mmCIF file of C-alpha atoms in Angstrom:
data_model
loop_
_atom_site.group_PDB
_atom_site.id
_atom_site.type_symbol
_atom_site.label_atom_id
_atom_site.label_comp_id
_atom_site.label_asym_id
_atom_site.label_seq_id
_atom_site.Cartn_x
_atom_site.Cartn_y
_atom_site.Cartn_z
ATOM 1 C CA ASP Z 1187 0.721 -29.507 63.402
ATOM 2 C CA GLN Z 1188 -0.831 -26.033 63.333
ATOM 3 C CA GLN Z 1189 -2.117 -24.873 59.883
ATOM 4 C CA VAL Z 1190 -2.804 -21.309 60.929
ATOM 5 C CA LYS Z 1191 -0.390 -19.456 63.271
ATOM 6 C CA GLN Z 1192 -0.759 -16.153 65.193
ATOM 7 C CA ASN Z 1193 2.772 -15.817 66.688
ATOM 8 C CA SER Z 1194 1.920 -12.833 69.014
ATOM 9 C CA PRO Z 1195 -0.173 -13.882 71.870
ATOM 10 C CA SER Z 1196 -0.772 -9.981 72.620
ATOM 11 C CA LEU Z 1197 -0.128 -6.763 71.448
ATOM 12 C CA SER Z 1198 -0.387 -3.247 73.071
ATOM 13 C CA VAL Z 1199 -1.113 -0.076 70.894
ATOM 14 C CA GLN Z 1200 -1.634 3.648 71.633
ATOM 15 C CA GLU Z 1201 -4.945 4.899 70.848
ATOM 16 C CA GLY Z 1202 -5.193 6.650 67.376
ATOM 17 C CA ARG Z 1203 -2.125 4.582 66.085
ATOM 18 C CA ILE Z 1204 -2.110 1.649 63.600
ATOM 19 C CA SER Z 1205 -2.735 -1.813 64.877
ATOM 20 C CA ILE Z 1206 -0.970 -4.542 62.724
ATOM 21 C CA LEU Z 1207 -1.973 -8.246 63.661
ATOM 22 C CA ASN Z 1208 -0.268 -11.134 61.728
ATOM 23 C CA CYS Z 1209 -1.139 -14.518 60.700
ATOM 24 C CA ASP Z 1210 0.829 -17.254 58.910
ATOM 25 C CA TYR Z 1211 -0.502 -20.435 57.210
ATOM 26 C CA THR Z 1212 1.033 -23.572 55.707
ATOM 27 C CA ASN Z 1213 -1.627 -24.994 53.588
ATOM 28 C CA SER Z 1214 -1.708 -23.393 50.107
ATOM 29 C CA MET Z 1215 -4.993 -24.823 49.414
ATOM 30 C CA PHE Z 1216 -6.774 -22.506 51.634
ATOM 31 C CA ASP Z 1217 -9.121 -20.415 49.311
ATOM 32 C CA TYR Z 1218 -10.402 -17.769 51.759
ATOM 33 C CA PHE Z 1219 -9.296 -16.163 54.960
ATOM 34 C CA LEU Z 1220 -11.261 -14.439 57.795
ATOM 35 C CA TRP Z 1221 -10.661 -12.381 60.655
ATOM 36 C CA TYR Z 1222 -12.800 -12.658 63.745
ATOM 37 C CA LYS Z 1223 -12.862 -10.557 66.974
ATOM 38 C CA LYS Z 1224 -13.961 -11.864 70.276
ATOM 39 C CA TYR Z 1225 -14.786 -10.244 73.538
ATOM 40 C CA PRO Z 1226 -14.840 -12.234 76.782
ATOM 41 C CA ALA Z 1227 -17.867 -14.428 77.299
ATOM 42 C CA GLU Z 1228 -19.227 -13.600 73.819
ATOM 43 C CA GLY Z 1229 -18.781 -15.658 70.589
ATOM 44 C CA PRO Z 1230 -16.292 -14.605 67.788
ATOM 45 C CA THR Z 1231 -17.785 -11.756 65.513
ATOM 46 C CA PHE Z 1232 -16.743 -11.623 61.955
ATOM 47 C CA LEU Z 1233 -14.771 -8.677 60.920
ATOM 48 C CA ILE Z 1234 -13.437 -8.961 57.451
ATOM 49 C CA SER Z 1235 -12.433 -11.534 54.877
ATOM 50 C CA ILE Z 1236 -10.267 -11.925 51.703
ATOM 51 C CA SER Z 1237 -10.193 -14.509 48.884
ATOM 52 C CA SER Z 1238 -6.990 -16.002 48.078
ATOM 53 C CA ILE Z 1239 -7.251 -14.612 44.508
ATOM 54 C CA LYS Z 1240 -7.082 -11.082 46.040
ATOM 55 C CA ASP Z 1241 -4.065 -9.464 47.975
ATOM 56 C CA LYS Z 1242 -6.101 -6.606 49.700
ATOM 57 C CA ASN Z 1243 -9.598 -5.987 51.073
ATOM 58 C CA GLU Z 1244 -10.737 -2.774 52.870
ATOM 59 C CA ASP Z 1245 -13.812 -2.016 55.073
ATOM 60 C CA GLY Z 1246 -13.566 1.244 56.939
ATOM 61 C CA ARG Z 1247 -10.810 1.200 59.529
ATOM 62 C CA PHE Z 1248 -9.958 -2.377 58.707
ATOM 63 C CA THR Z 1249 -7.637 -3.856 55.890
ATOM 64 C CA VAL Z 1250 -6.643 -7.261 55.389
ATOM 65 C CA PHE Z 1251 -3.551 -7.945 53.193
ATOM 66 C CA LEU Z 1252 -2.618 -11.397 51.734
ATOM 67 C CA ASN Z 1253 0.739 -12.347 50.652
ATOM 68 C CA LYS Z 1254 0.436 -15.854 49.062
ATOM 69 C CA SER Z 1255 4.063 -16.479 48.170
ATOM 70 C CA ALA Z 1256 4.881 -15.731 51.926
ATOM 71 C CA LYS Z 1257 1.617 -17.598 53.100
ATOM 72 C CA HIS Z 1258 1.066 -14.487 55.315
ATOM 73 C CA LEU Z 1259 -1.822 -12.302 56.016
ATOM 74 C CA SER Z 1260 -2.191 -9.178 58.226
ATOM 75 C CA LEU Z 1261 -4.942 -7.124 59.581
ATOM 76 C CA HIS Z 1262 -4.431 -3.514 59.991
ATOM 77 C CA ILE Z 1263 -6.751 -1.316 62.109
ATOM 78 C CA VAL Z 1264 -6.426 2.418 61.770
ATOM 79 C CA PRO Z 1265 -6.980 4.523 63.701
ATOM 80 C CA SER Z 1266 -7.179 2.024 66.687
ATOM 81 C CA GLN Z 1267 -9.891 2.894 69.330
ATOM 82 C CA PRO Z 1268 -10.488 1.691 72.719
ATOM 83 C CA GLY Z 1269 -13.482 -0.549 71.597
ATOM 84 C CA ASP Z 1270 -11.078 -2.441 69.339
ATOM 85 C CA SER Z 1271 -9.508 -4.081 72.611
ATOM 86 C CA ALA Z 1272 -10.461 -7.729 72.128
ATOM 87 C CA VAL Z 1273 -8.907 -11.107 71.019
ATOM 88 C CA TYR Z 1274 -8.489 -11.214 67.197
ATOM 89 C CA PHE Z 1275 -8.452 -14.659 65.438
ATOM 90 C CA CYS Z 1276 -7.371 -15.451 62.016
ATOM 91 C CA ALA Z 1277 -9.052 -18.236 60.390
ATOM 92 C CA ALA Z 1278 -8.716 -20.022 56.890
ATOM 93 C CA ASN Z 1279 -11.339 -21.810 54.972
ATOM 94 C CA SER Z 1280 -10.901 -25.577 53.938
ATOM 95 C CA ASN Z 1281 -13.957 -27.116 52.567
ATOM 96 C CA TYR Z 1282 -16.366 -25.116 54.847
ATOM 97 C CA GLN Z 1283 -14.233 -25.996 57.736
ATOM 98 C CA LEU Z 1284 -12.535 -22.945 59.185
ATOM 99 C CA ILE Z 1285 -8.988 -23.760 60.739
ATOM 100 C CA TRP Z 1286 -8.320 -21.150 63.541
ATOM 101 C CA GLY Z 1287 -5.164 -19.544 64.859
ATOM 102 C CA ALA Z 1288 -4.664 -19.145 68.559
ATOM 103 C CA GLY Z 1289 -5.584 -15.482 68.598
ATOM 104 C CA THR Z 1290 -3.957 -12.210 69.603
ATOM 105 C CA LYS Z 1291 -5.070 -10.198 72.502
ATOM 106 C CA LEU Z 1292 -5.136 -6.501 71.386
ATOM 107 C CA ILE Z 1293 -5.081 -3.823 73.863
ATOM 108 C CA ILE Z 1294 -5.579 -0.352 72.841
ATOM 109 C CA LYS Z 1295 -4.097 2.303 75.342
ATOM 110 C CA PRO Z 1296 -5.716 5.593 75.991
ATOM 111 C CA GLY N 812 -34.074 -13.809 68.279
ATOM 112 C CA ALA N 813 -31.680 -12.130 65.907
ATOM 113 C CA GLY N 814 -28.701 -14.135 66.621
ATOM 114 C CA VAL N 815 -27.513 -17.643 67.354
ATOM 115 C CA SER N 816 -28.414 -18.906 70.970
ATOM 116 C CA GLN N 817 -26.973 -21.613 72.925
ATOM 117 C CA THR N 818 -28.094 -23.325 75.999
ATOM 118 C CA PRO N 819 -27.157 -23.775 78.705
ATOM 119 C CA SER N 820 -24.633 -21.162 78.975
ATOM 120 C CA ASN N 821 -22.692 -23.097 81.611
ATOM 121 C CA LYS N 822 -22.775 -26.776 82.357
ATOM 122 C CA VAL N 823 -21.057 -28.637 85.109
ATOM 123 C CA THR N 824 -21.077 -32.466 85.052
ATOM 124 C CA GLU N 825 -19.352 -35.351 86.509
ATOM 125 C CA LYS N 826 -16.850 -37.726 84.771
ATOM 126 C CA GLY N 827 -18.762 -40.466 83.045
ATOM 127 C CA LYS N 828 -22.179 -38.531 82.751
ATOM 128 C CA TYR N 829 -24.104 -37.713 79.554
ATOM 129 C CA VAL N 830 -24.514 -34.149 78.508
ATOM 130 C CA GLU N 831 -26.505 -32.415 75.703
ATOM 131 C CA LEU N 832 -25.902 -28.898 74.344
ATOM 132 C CA ARG N 833 -28.323 -27.124 72.277
ATOM 133 C CA CYS N 834 -28.009 -24.562 69.438
ATOM 134 C CA ASP N 835 -30.592 -22.260 67.796
ATOM 135 C CA PRO N 836 -29.184 -20.906 64.648
ATOM 136 C CA ILE N 837 -30.314 -17.698 62.841
ATOM 137 C CA SER N 838 -33.665 -18.358 61.352
ATOM 138 C CA GLY N 839 -33.270 -19.351 57.687
ATOM 139 C CA HIS N 840 -29.623 -20.388 58.041
ATOM 140 C CA THR N 841 -29.014 -23.730 56.456
ATOM 141 C CA ALA N 842 -25.500 -24.195 57.334
ATOM 142 C CA LEU N 843 -24.675 -25.078 61.194
ATOM 143 C CA TYR N 844 -21.282 -25.602 62.892
ATOM 144 C CA TRP N 845 -19.841 -26.740 66.066
ATOM 145 C CA TYR N 846 -16.690 -25.859 67.414
ATOM 146 C CA ARG N 847 -14.710 -26.569 70.589
ATOM 147 C CA GLN N 848 -12.366 -23.936 72.079
ATOM 148 C CA SER N 849 -9.908 -24.977 74.877
ATOM 149 C CA LEU N 850 -8.340 -22.164 76.896
ATOM 150 C CA GLY N 851 -5.605 -20.098 74.923
ATOM 151 C CA GLN N 852 -6.644 -21.789 71.674
ATOM 152 C CA GLY N 853 -8.590 -20.992 68.703
ATOM 153 C CA PRO N 854 -11.801 -22.894 67.903
ATOM 154 C CA GLU N 855 -11.500 -26.484 66.665
ATOM 155 C CA PHE N 856 -13.801 -27.666 64.053
ATOM 156 C CA LEU N 857 -16.145 -30.481 65.093
ATOM 157 C CA ILE N 858 -19.097 -30.933 62.700
ATOM 158 C CA TYR N 859 -20.789 -29.029 59.882
ATOM 159 C CA PHE N 860 -24.505 -29.523 59.039
ATOM 160 C CA GLN N 861 -26.139 -28.473 55.751
ATOM 161 C CA GLY N 862 -29.864 -28.840 56.341
ATOM 162 C CA THR N 863 -30.592 -31.886 58.330
ATOM 163 C CA GLY N 864 -27.553 -33.975 57.276
ATOM 164 C CA ALA N 865 -24.027 -33.737 58.513
ATOM 165 C CA ALA N 866 -21.955 -32.848 55.572
ATOM 166 C CA ASP N 867 -18.641 -33.099 57.527
ATOM 167 C CA ASP N 868 -18.150 -34.631 60.801
ATOM 168 C CA SER N 869 -14.400 -35.191 60.441
ATOM 169 C CA GLY N 870 -13.642 -33.040 63.531
ATOM 170 C CA LEU N 871 -15.606 -35.167 66.109
ATOM 171 C CA PRO N 872 -12.676 -36.472 68.299
ATOM 172 C CA ASN N 873 -14.268 -40.004 69.071
ATOM 173 C CA ASP N 874 -17.485 -41.788 68.935
ATOM 174 C CA ARG N 875 -18.555 -40.332 72.382
ATOM 175 C CA PHE N 876 -19.493 -37.339 70.379
ATOM 176 C CA PHE N 877 -22.533 -37.167 68.394
ATOM 177 C CA ALA N 878 -24.517 -34.170 66.941
ATOM 178 C CA VAL N 879 -28.034 -34.128 65.381
ATOM 179 C CA ARG N 880 -30.189 -31.601 63.454
ATOM 180 C CA PRO N 881 -33.403 -33.379 62.779
ATOM 181 C CA GLU N 882 -35.572 -30.567 61.253
ATOM 182 C CA GLY N 883 -32.758 -28.563 59.855
ATOM 183 C CA SER N 884 -32.939 -25.838 62.466
ATOM 184 C CA VAL N 885 -32.008 -26.482 66.049
ATOM 185 C CA SER N 886 -29.039 -28.670 66.773
ATOM 186 C CA THR N 887 -28.005 -30.706 69.720
ATOM 187 C CA LEU N 888 -24.362 -31.806 70.436
ATOM 188 C CA LYS N 889 -24.403 -34.837 72.525
ATOM 189 C CA ILE N 890 -21.324 -36.191 74.545
ATOM 190 C CA GLN N 891 -21.533 -39.664 76.273
ATOM 191 C CA ARG N 892 -19.266 -40.838 79.315
ATOM 192 C CA THR N 893 -17.769 -37.403 79.518
ATOM 193 C CA GLU N 894 -14.131 -37.146 80.333
ATOM 194 C CA ARG N 895 -12.154 -34.232 82.022
ATOM 195 C CA GLY N 896 -10.455 -33.503 78.731
ATOM 196 C CA ASP N 897 -13.894 -32.827 77.272
ATOM 197 C CA SER N 898 -13.926 -29.460 79.419
ATOM 198 C CA ALA N 899 -13.976 -26.561 76.963
ATOM 199 C CA VAL N 900 -16.242 -23.907 75.471
ATOM 200 C CA TYR N 901 -18.499 -25.309 72.810
ATOM 201 C CA LEU N 902 -19.241 -22.795 70.124
ATOM 202 C CA CYS N 903 -22.163 -23.047 67.551
ATOM 203 C CA ALA N 904 -22.323 -20.933 64.405
ATOM 204 C CA SER N 905 -24.509 -20.663 61.435
ATOM 205 C CA SER N 906 -24.555 -19.175 58.187
ATOM 206 C CA SER N 907 -26.627 -18.832 54.929
ATOM 207 C CA SER N 908 -25.849 -21.189 52.219
ATOM 208 C CA LEU N 909 -24.275 -19.395 49.127
ATOM 209 C CA ALA N 910 -22.796 -20.890 46.017
ATOM 210 C CA GLY N 911 -19.073 -20.934 46.172
ATOM 211 C CA GLY N 912 -16.686 -19.637 48.701
ATOM 212 C CA PRO N 913 -17.077 -19.802 52.563
ATOM 213 C CA HIS N 914 -19.584 -17.875 54.292
ATOM 214 C CA GLU N 915 -19.460 -15.328 57.113
ATOM 215 C CA GLN N 916 -20.204 -17.598 60.193
ATOM 216 C CA PHE N 917 -22.245 -15.981 62.994
ATOM 217 C CA PHE N 918 -21.442 -17.438 66.351
ATOM 218 C CA GLY N 919 -23.361 -18.041 69.563
ATOM 219 C CA PRO N 920 -22.057 -17.007 73.052
ATOM 220 C CA GLY N 921 -21.092 -20.726 73.580
ATOM 221 C CA THR N 922 -21.565 -23.179 76.354
ATOM 222 C CA ARG N 923 -18.632 -23.512 78.828
ATOM 223 C CA LEU N 924 -18.772 -27.310 79.828
ATOM 224 C CA THR N 925 -16.783 -28.368 82.981
ATOM 225 C CA VAL N 926 -16.140 -32.119 83.648
ATOM 226 C CA LEU N 927 -15.219 -32.727 87.309
#
């Protein structure tokens, strides 16, 4: 039973356009959500997070939106750059455990 | 070193053998986490240390898995009687301990374990 789901295994976006990565969760007790980025042969790198009491958090080109009623969050990257090509993981915090989605591979086309 | 380091980077072993995986967290980070990542999946929580003690070991799959952090810094994940299903990338992360809320976890590059 997956508590955090990323339903798109991959996403291809033209350089300069907006990338939107989606994540759904089932547990309404999650209090914090995080996005991580992962390059091959490296560990995940923290990107941005959002508390469950907020609905938006922005950091430069990255914005995370949280819709609690729909149990859905999304990561927007604009404008997308070639260096953004990586696997993106959504994770939810539950008592200091991070529960992870399966990841979405983002490919930025030049 | 500035980041989390893990050794070895790759480990190949035979079914039934014992392995140890090491994690050096970022200096000063009191929290340390172990995760396991299988191909095509997200990391799966194994155990969380706060200082020297295991604050949550609910993710350890069975009693063949054990982890220690005797001095509150370096941690070792130990797997006895390895099975082919243990093959995965084992990730270690550390974070500073702050009051309330989750903390950004800094990950090492992982150890790829292959059990033949």
